[in-house]
């Protein structure tokens, strides 16, 4: 891809009826359009056209055996891609959709094979972002049964949470419909429903406790039998990573290190460091310092934008304060931070 200067980057498409129709027609024609969801922006193409799906893999630089999520406007549409749908899954989806949940179910034979990366399962998601729903409904009307959509970033990079991030990733090569800043900020919770138990493969906004209540049966927060899990690239150890090295540290030692560095600025310190911590910067700290929210939802919402912003400063390292661990939290709140903790670990791997 040829690089163009940021000043000549294209504007995102406004989410008006005309552009929503245009996006739907582009999908119908087998082209790419990036779109907003409540979690992160997706890089969309018609899930039933193999050539369109191939364009996604090519643009992302993603290996074509890594399956994509298929986005739909409602649960009935999702059933067209699924071979089976158990009662607990139906109950869970009735509560969770539209919303930040992806469910992996056995795939209907011959449907969306390329999007599924050749797996005999398929990941399905009905997002709640009003622009996403409008786009998916418009697409359905013109004959697009589902929109394959990985996060709209190059493979292994930080997911985009606003239209400008998508343009940074793909420049003029992919139009993006502007839906503002994503409210959730980290990717959907993924539940594997291809086995006899329901298991969270990727933690997100919906916690396992919440999903268990909706399903009427236990949804495991951690995989009791990882060997049976389907392959999911989002679960690679190193993923969602900025260019700078991300170091995760407990809050107190991080502050201690920064205090020392501030007092002896020249003592062997040649690294340019930026910090994301709930604590205030120590006196004399000259590097970038961003406040890390102490509520899980607010922290998730700002996670990727902060990593991108600090990365763009050209720092060598980003020091990030570890978020509260399950053992430090009361029972009802134990997995609220699971999604953020998971993404930070992968960014630091
Ligand atoms: O919030 C989200 O889920 C966003 C927005 C755009 O919807 N999408 C997203 O897609 O995060 P992606 O492709 O970046 O991550 C989807 C993950 C990948 O790790 C993929 O391997 C896994 O879901 N996945 C999709 N279909 C699967 C399947 N049939 N079996 C196993 N894993 C699957
Ligand atoms: Mg992704």
PDB file of C-alpha atoms in Angstrom, residues 156-309:
ATOM      1  CA  UNK A 156      -2.021  -7.857  15.762  1.00  0.00           C
ATOM      2  CA  UNK A 157      -2.504  -4.102  16.256  1.00  0.00           C
ATOM      3  CA  UNK A 158      -4.688  -2.073  18.589  1.00  0.00           C
ATOM      4  CA  UNK A 159      -8.387  -2.053  17.680  1.00  0.00           C
ATOM      5  CA  UNK A 160      -9.929   1.257  16.509  1.00  0.00           C
ATOM      6  CA  UNK A 161     -12.491   2.990  18.732  1.00  0.00           C
ATOM      7  CA  UNK A 162     -13.257   5.983  16.483  1.00  0.00           C
ATOM      8  CA  UNK A 163     -13.379   6.646  12.739  1.00  0.00           C
ATOM      9  CA  UNK A 164     -10.037   8.507  12.742  1.00  0.00           C
ATOM     10  CA  UNK A 165      -8.296   5.355  14.070  1.00  0.00           C
ATOM     11  CA  UNK A 166      -9.641   3.365  11.117  1.00  0.00           C
ATOM     12  CA  UNK A 167      -8.326   5.968   8.683  1.00  0.00           C
ATOM     13  CA  UNK A 168      -4.921   5.753  10.407  1.00  0.00           C
ATOM     14  CA  UNK A 169      -4.937   1.995   9.719  1.00  0.00           C
ATOM     15  CA  UNK A 170      -6.169   1.894   6.120  1.00  0.00           C
ATOM     16  CA  UNK A 171      -5.851   5.509   4.905  1.00  0.00           C
ATOM     17  CA  UNK A 172      -7.852   6.066   1.706  1.00  0.00           C
ATOM     18  CA  UNK A 173      -8.179   2.374   0.919  1.00  0.00           C
ATOM     19  CA  UNK A 174     -11.331   1.668   2.938  1.00  0.00           C
ATOM     20  CA  UNK A 175     -14.256   4.043   3.527  1.00  0.00           C
ATOM     21  CA  UNK A 176     -15.474   4.238   7.122  1.00  0.00           C
ATOM     22  CA  UNK A 177     -18.921   5.233   8.342  1.00  0.00           C
ATOM     23  CA  UNK A 178     -18.608   7.560  11.328  1.00  0.00           C
ATOM     24  CA  UNK A 179     -20.469   6.459  14.440  1.00  0.00           C
ATOM     25  CA  UNK A 180     -18.486   8.502  16.958  1.00  0.00           C
ATOM     26  CA  UNK A 181     -16.504   6.991  19.813  1.00  0.00           C
ATOM     27  CA  UNK A 182     -17.283   3.415  20.784  1.00  0.00           C
ATOM     28  CA  UNK A 183     -18.967   3.246  24.189  1.00  0.00           C
ATOM     29  CA  UNK A 184     -17.642  -0.163  25.299  1.00  0.00           C
ATOM     30  CA  UNK A 185     -14.134   0.228  23.882  1.00  0.00           C
ATOM     31  CA  UNK A 186     -12.953  -3.395  23.969  1.00  0.00           C
ATOM     32  CA  UNK A 187     -14.072  -6.245  21.727  1.00  0.00           C
ATOM     33  CA  UNK A 188     -17.160  -8.328  22.431  1.00  0.00           C
ATOM     34  CA  UNK A 189     -17.239 -11.147  24.938  1.00  0.00           C
ATOM     35  CA  UNK A 190     -16.921 -14.395  22.950  1.00  0.00           C
ATOM     36  CA  UNK A 191     -18.789 -17.475  24.197  1.00  0.00           C
ATOM     37  CA  UNK A 192     -18.059 -20.866  22.698  1.00  0.00           C
ATOM     38  CA  UNK A 193     -21.345 -22.757  22.321  1.00  0.00           C
ATOM     39  CA  UNK A 194     -19.990 -25.630  20.225  1.00  0.00           C
ATOM     40  CA  UNK A 195     -19.373 -27.949  23.207  1.00  0.00           C
ATOM     41  CA  UNK A 196     -21.604 -29.345  25.928  1.00  0.00           C
ATOM     42  CA  UNK A 197     -20.661 -26.454  28.247  1.00  0.00           C
ATOM     43  CA  UNK A 198     -20.693 -22.709  27.525  1.00  0.00           C
ATOM     44  CA  UNK A 199     -17.244 -21.139  27.876  1.00  0.00           C
ATOM     45  CA  UNK A 200     -15.941 -17.570  27.613  1.00  0.00           C
ATOM     46  CA  UNK A 201     -13.071 -17.545  25.078  1.00  0.00           C
ATOM     47  CA  UNK A 202     -12.518 -13.779  25.207  1.00  0.00           C
ATOM     48  CA  UNK A 203     -13.648 -11.685  28.198  1.00  0.00           C
ATOM     49  CA  UNK A 204     -15.439  -8.415  27.524  1.00  0.00           C
ATOM     50  CA  UNK A 205     -18.150  -6.085  28.757  1.00  0.00           C
ATOM     51  CA  UNK A 206     -20.628  -8.867  29.582  1.00  0.00           C
ATOM     52  CA  UNK A 207     -19.243 -10.929  32.449  1.00  0.00           C
ATOM     53  CA  UNK A 208     -19.533 -14.702  32.793  1.00  0.00           C
ATOM     54  CA  UNK A 209     -21.773 -14.190  35.856  1.00  0.00           C
ATOM     55  CA  UNK A 210     -24.174 -12.009  33.877  1.00  0.00           C
ATOM     56  CA  UNK A 211     -24.255 -14.415  30.934  1.00  0.00           C
ATOM     57  CA  UNK A 212     -24.806 -17.421  33.239  1.00  0.00           C
ATOM     58  CA  UNK A 213     -27.847 -15.727  34.711  1.00  0.00           C
ATOM     59  CA  UNK A 214     -29.283 -15.097  31.256  1.00  0.00           C
ATOM     60  CA  UNK A 215     -28.470 -18.576  29.907  1.00  0.00           C
ATOM     61  CA  UNK A 216     -29.887 -20.298  32.978  1.00  0.00           C
ATOM     62  CA  UNK A 217     -26.725 -22.402  33.187  1.00  0.00           C
ATOM     63  CA  UNK A 218     -23.086 -21.804  34.038  1.00  0.00           C
ATOM     64  CA  UNK A 219     -21.050 -19.918  31.476  1.00  0.00           C
ATOM     65  CA  UNK A 220     -17.451 -20.656  32.474  1.00  0.00           C
ATOM     66  CA  UNK A 221     -15.216 -17.591  32.844  1.00  0.00           C
ATOM     67  CA  UNK A 222     -12.163 -19.739  32.124  1.00  0.00           C
ATOM     68  CA  UNK A 223     -11.925 -22.659  29.764  1.00  0.00           C
ATOM     69  CA  UNK A 224     -11.882 -25.910  31.780  1.00  0.00           C
ATOM     70  CA  UNK A 225     -10.709 -27.828  28.671  1.00  0.00           C
ATOM     71  CA  UNK A 226      -8.571 -25.495  26.503  1.00  0.00           C
ATOM     72  CA  UNK A 227      -7.576 -28.394  24.241  1.00  0.00           C
ATOM     73  CA  UNK A 228     -11.168 -28.503  22.959  1.00  0.00           C
ATOM     74  CA  UNK A 229     -11.361 -24.796  22.199  1.00  0.00           C
ATOM     75  CA  UNK A 230     -11.719 -23.626  18.608  1.00  0.00           C
ATOM     76  CA  UNK A 231      -8.822 -21.553  17.308  1.00  0.00           C
ATOM     77  CA  UNK A 232      -9.265 -17.804  17.868  1.00  0.00           C
ATOM     78  CA  UNK A 233      -6.600 -15.316  16.827  1.00  0.00           C
ATOM     79  CA  UNK A 234      -7.715 -12.842  19.496  1.00  0.00           C
ATOM     80  CA  UNK A 235      -6.466 -15.384  21.990  1.00  0.00           C
ATOM     81  CA  UNK A 236      -2.885 -15.316  20.671  1.00  0.00           C
ATOM     82  CA  UNK A 237      -0.573 -14.290  23.528  1.00  0.00           C
ATOM     83  CA  UNK A 238       0.700 -11.213  21.674  1.00  0.00           C
ATOM     84  CA  UNK A 239      -2.143  -9.195  20.191  1.00  0.00           C
ATOM     85  CA  UNK A 240      -3.723  -5.765  20.437  1.00  0.00           C
ATOM     86  CA  UNK A 241      -0.181  -4.372  20.696  1.00  0.00           C
ATOM     87  CA  UNK A 242       1.086  -0.838  20.043  1.00  0.00           C
ATOM     88  CA  UNK A 243       4.569  -0.268  18.568  1.00  0.00           C
ATOM     89  CA  UNK A 244       6.056   0.899  21.875  1.00  0.00           C
ATOM     90  CA  UNK A 245       6.861  -1.773  24.435  1.00  0.00           C
ATOM     91  CA  UNK A 246       4.041  -1.986  26.981  1.00  0.00           C
ATOM     92  CA  UNK A 247       5.138  -2.822  30.540  1.00  0.00           C
ATOM     93  CA  UNK A 248       2.526  -3.776  33.086  1.00  0.00           C
ATOM     94  CA  UNK A 249       3.428  -3.027  36.692  1.00  0.00           C
ATOM     95  CA  UNK A 250       1.627  -3.018  40.011  1.00  0.00           C
ATOM     96  CA  UNK A 251       0.572   0.504  40.961  1.00  0.00           C
ATOM     97  CA  UNK A 252       2.942   1.080  43.891  1.00  0.00           C
ATOM     98  CA  UNK A 253       6.200  -0.126  42.261  1.00  0.00           C
ATOM     99  CA  UNK A 254       5.324   1.812  39.091  1.00  0.00           C
ATOM    100  CA  UNK A 255       4.945   5.037  41.073  1.00  0.00           C
ATOM    101  CA  UNK A 256       8.133   4.277  42.998  1.00  0.00           C
ATOM    102  CA  UNK A 257      10.078   3.810  39.757  1.00  0.00           C
ATOM    103  CA  UNK A 258       8.735   7.036  38.304  1.00  0.00           C
ATOM    104  CA  UNK A 259       9.518   8.938  41.498  1.00  0.00           C
ATOM    105  CA  UNK A 260      13.111   7.717  41.352  1.00  0.00           C
ATOM    106  CA  UNK A 261      13.420   8.542  37.661  1.00  0.00           C
ATOM    107  CA  UNK A 262      12.098  12.065  38.333  1.00  0.00           C
ATOM    108  CA  UNK A 263      14.656  12.641  41.076  1.00  0.00           C
ATOM    109  CA  UNK A 264      17.615  11.376  39.039  1.00  0.00           C
ATOM    110  CA  UNK A 265      16.580  12.195  35.473  1.00  0.00           C
ATOM    111  CA  UNK A 266      19.973  11.558  33.887  1.00  0.00           C
ATOM    112  CA  UNK A 267      20.940   8.404  35.801  1.00  0.00           C
ATOM    113  CA  UNK A 268      21.240   6.017  32.909  1.00  0.00           C
ATOM    114  CA  UNK A 269      17.744   6.828  31.675  1.00  0.00           C
ATOM    115  CA  UNK A 270      17.782   7.018  27.915  1.00  0.00           C
ATOM    116  CA  UNK A 271      14.329   5.609  27.433  1.00  0.00           C
ATOM    117  CA  UNK A 272      11.401   7.803  26.544  1.00  0.00           C
ATOM    118  CA  UNK A 273       8.553   6.602  28.744  1.00  0.00           C
ATOM    119  CA  UNK A 274       4.825   7.417  28.923  1.00  0.00           C
ATOM    120  CA  UNK A 275       2.629   6.324  31.833  1.00  0.00           C
ATOM    121  CA  UNK A 276      -1.024   5.314  32.258  1.00  0.00           C
ATOM    122  CA  UNK A 277      -1.840   5.093  35.957  1.00  0.00           C
ATOM    123  CA  UNK A 278      -4.592   6.106  38.387  1.00  0.00           C
ATOM    124  CA  UNK A 279      -1.958   7.830  40.542  1.00  0.00           C
ATOM    125  CA  UNK A 280      -0.812  11.416  40.037  1.00  0.00           C
ATOM    126  CA  UNK A 281       2.577  11.966  38.379  1.00  0.00           C
ATOM    127  CA  UNK A 282       5.381  12.502  40.913  1.00  0.00           C
ATOM    128  CA  UNK A 283       6.893  16.000  41.139  1.00  0.00           C
ATOM    129  CA  UNK A 284       9.487  16.523  38.412  1.00  0.00           C
ATOM    130  CA  UNK A 285       8.080  13.882  36.026  1.00  0.00           C
ATOM    131  CA  UNK A 286       8.558  15.264  32.517  1.00  0.00           C
ATOM    132  CA  UNK A 287       7.161  12.491  30.333  1.00  0.00           C
ATOM    133  CA  UNK A 288       3.574  11.992  29.192  1.00  0.00           C
ATOM    134  CA  UNK A 289       1.232  10.872  31.978  1.00  0.00           C
ATOM    135  CA  UNK A 290      -2.417   9.930  31.483  1.00  0.00           C
ATOM    136  CA  UNK A 291      -4.976   9.235  34.211  1.00  0.00           C
ATOM    137  CA  UNK A 292      -6.219   5.640  34.217  1.00  0.00           C
ATOM    138  CA  UNK A 293      -9.917   5.483  35.175  1.00  0.00           C
ATOM    139  CA  UNK A 294     -10.671   3.487  38.322  1.00  0.00           C
ATOM    140  CA  UNK A 295     -14.013   2.170  37.014  1.00  0.00           C
ATOM    141  CA  UNK A 296     -13.772  -0.884  34.733  1.00  0.00           C
ATOM    142  CA  UNK A 297     -16.172   0.449  32.103  1.00  0.00           C
ATOM    143  CA  UNK A 298     -14.476   3.851  31.810  1.00  0.00           C
ATOM    144  CA  UNK A 299     -11.086   2.162  31.713  1.00  0.00           C
ATOM    145  CA  UNK A 300     -12.158  -0.150  28.874  1.00  0.00           C
ATOM    146  CA  UNK A 301     -13.640   2.767  26.959  1.00  0.00           C
ATOM    147  CA  UNK A 302     -10.373   4.722  26.966  1.00  0.00           C
ATOM    148  CA  UNK A 303      -7.911   1.792  26.772  1.00  0.00           C
ATOM    149  CA  UNK A 304      -7.175   1.620  23.039  1.00  0.00           C
ATOM    150  CA  UNK A 305      -7.394   5.370  22.392  1.00  0.00           C
ATOM    151  CA  UNK A 306      -4.872   5.951  25.197  1.00  0.00           C
ATOM    152  CA  UNK A 307      -2.471   3.293  23.896  1.00  0.00           C
ATOM    153  CA  UNK A 308      -2.707   4.785  20.408  1.00  0.00           C
ATOM    154  CA  UNK A 309      -2.215   8.329  21.649  1.00  0.00           C
TER     155      UNK A 309
END
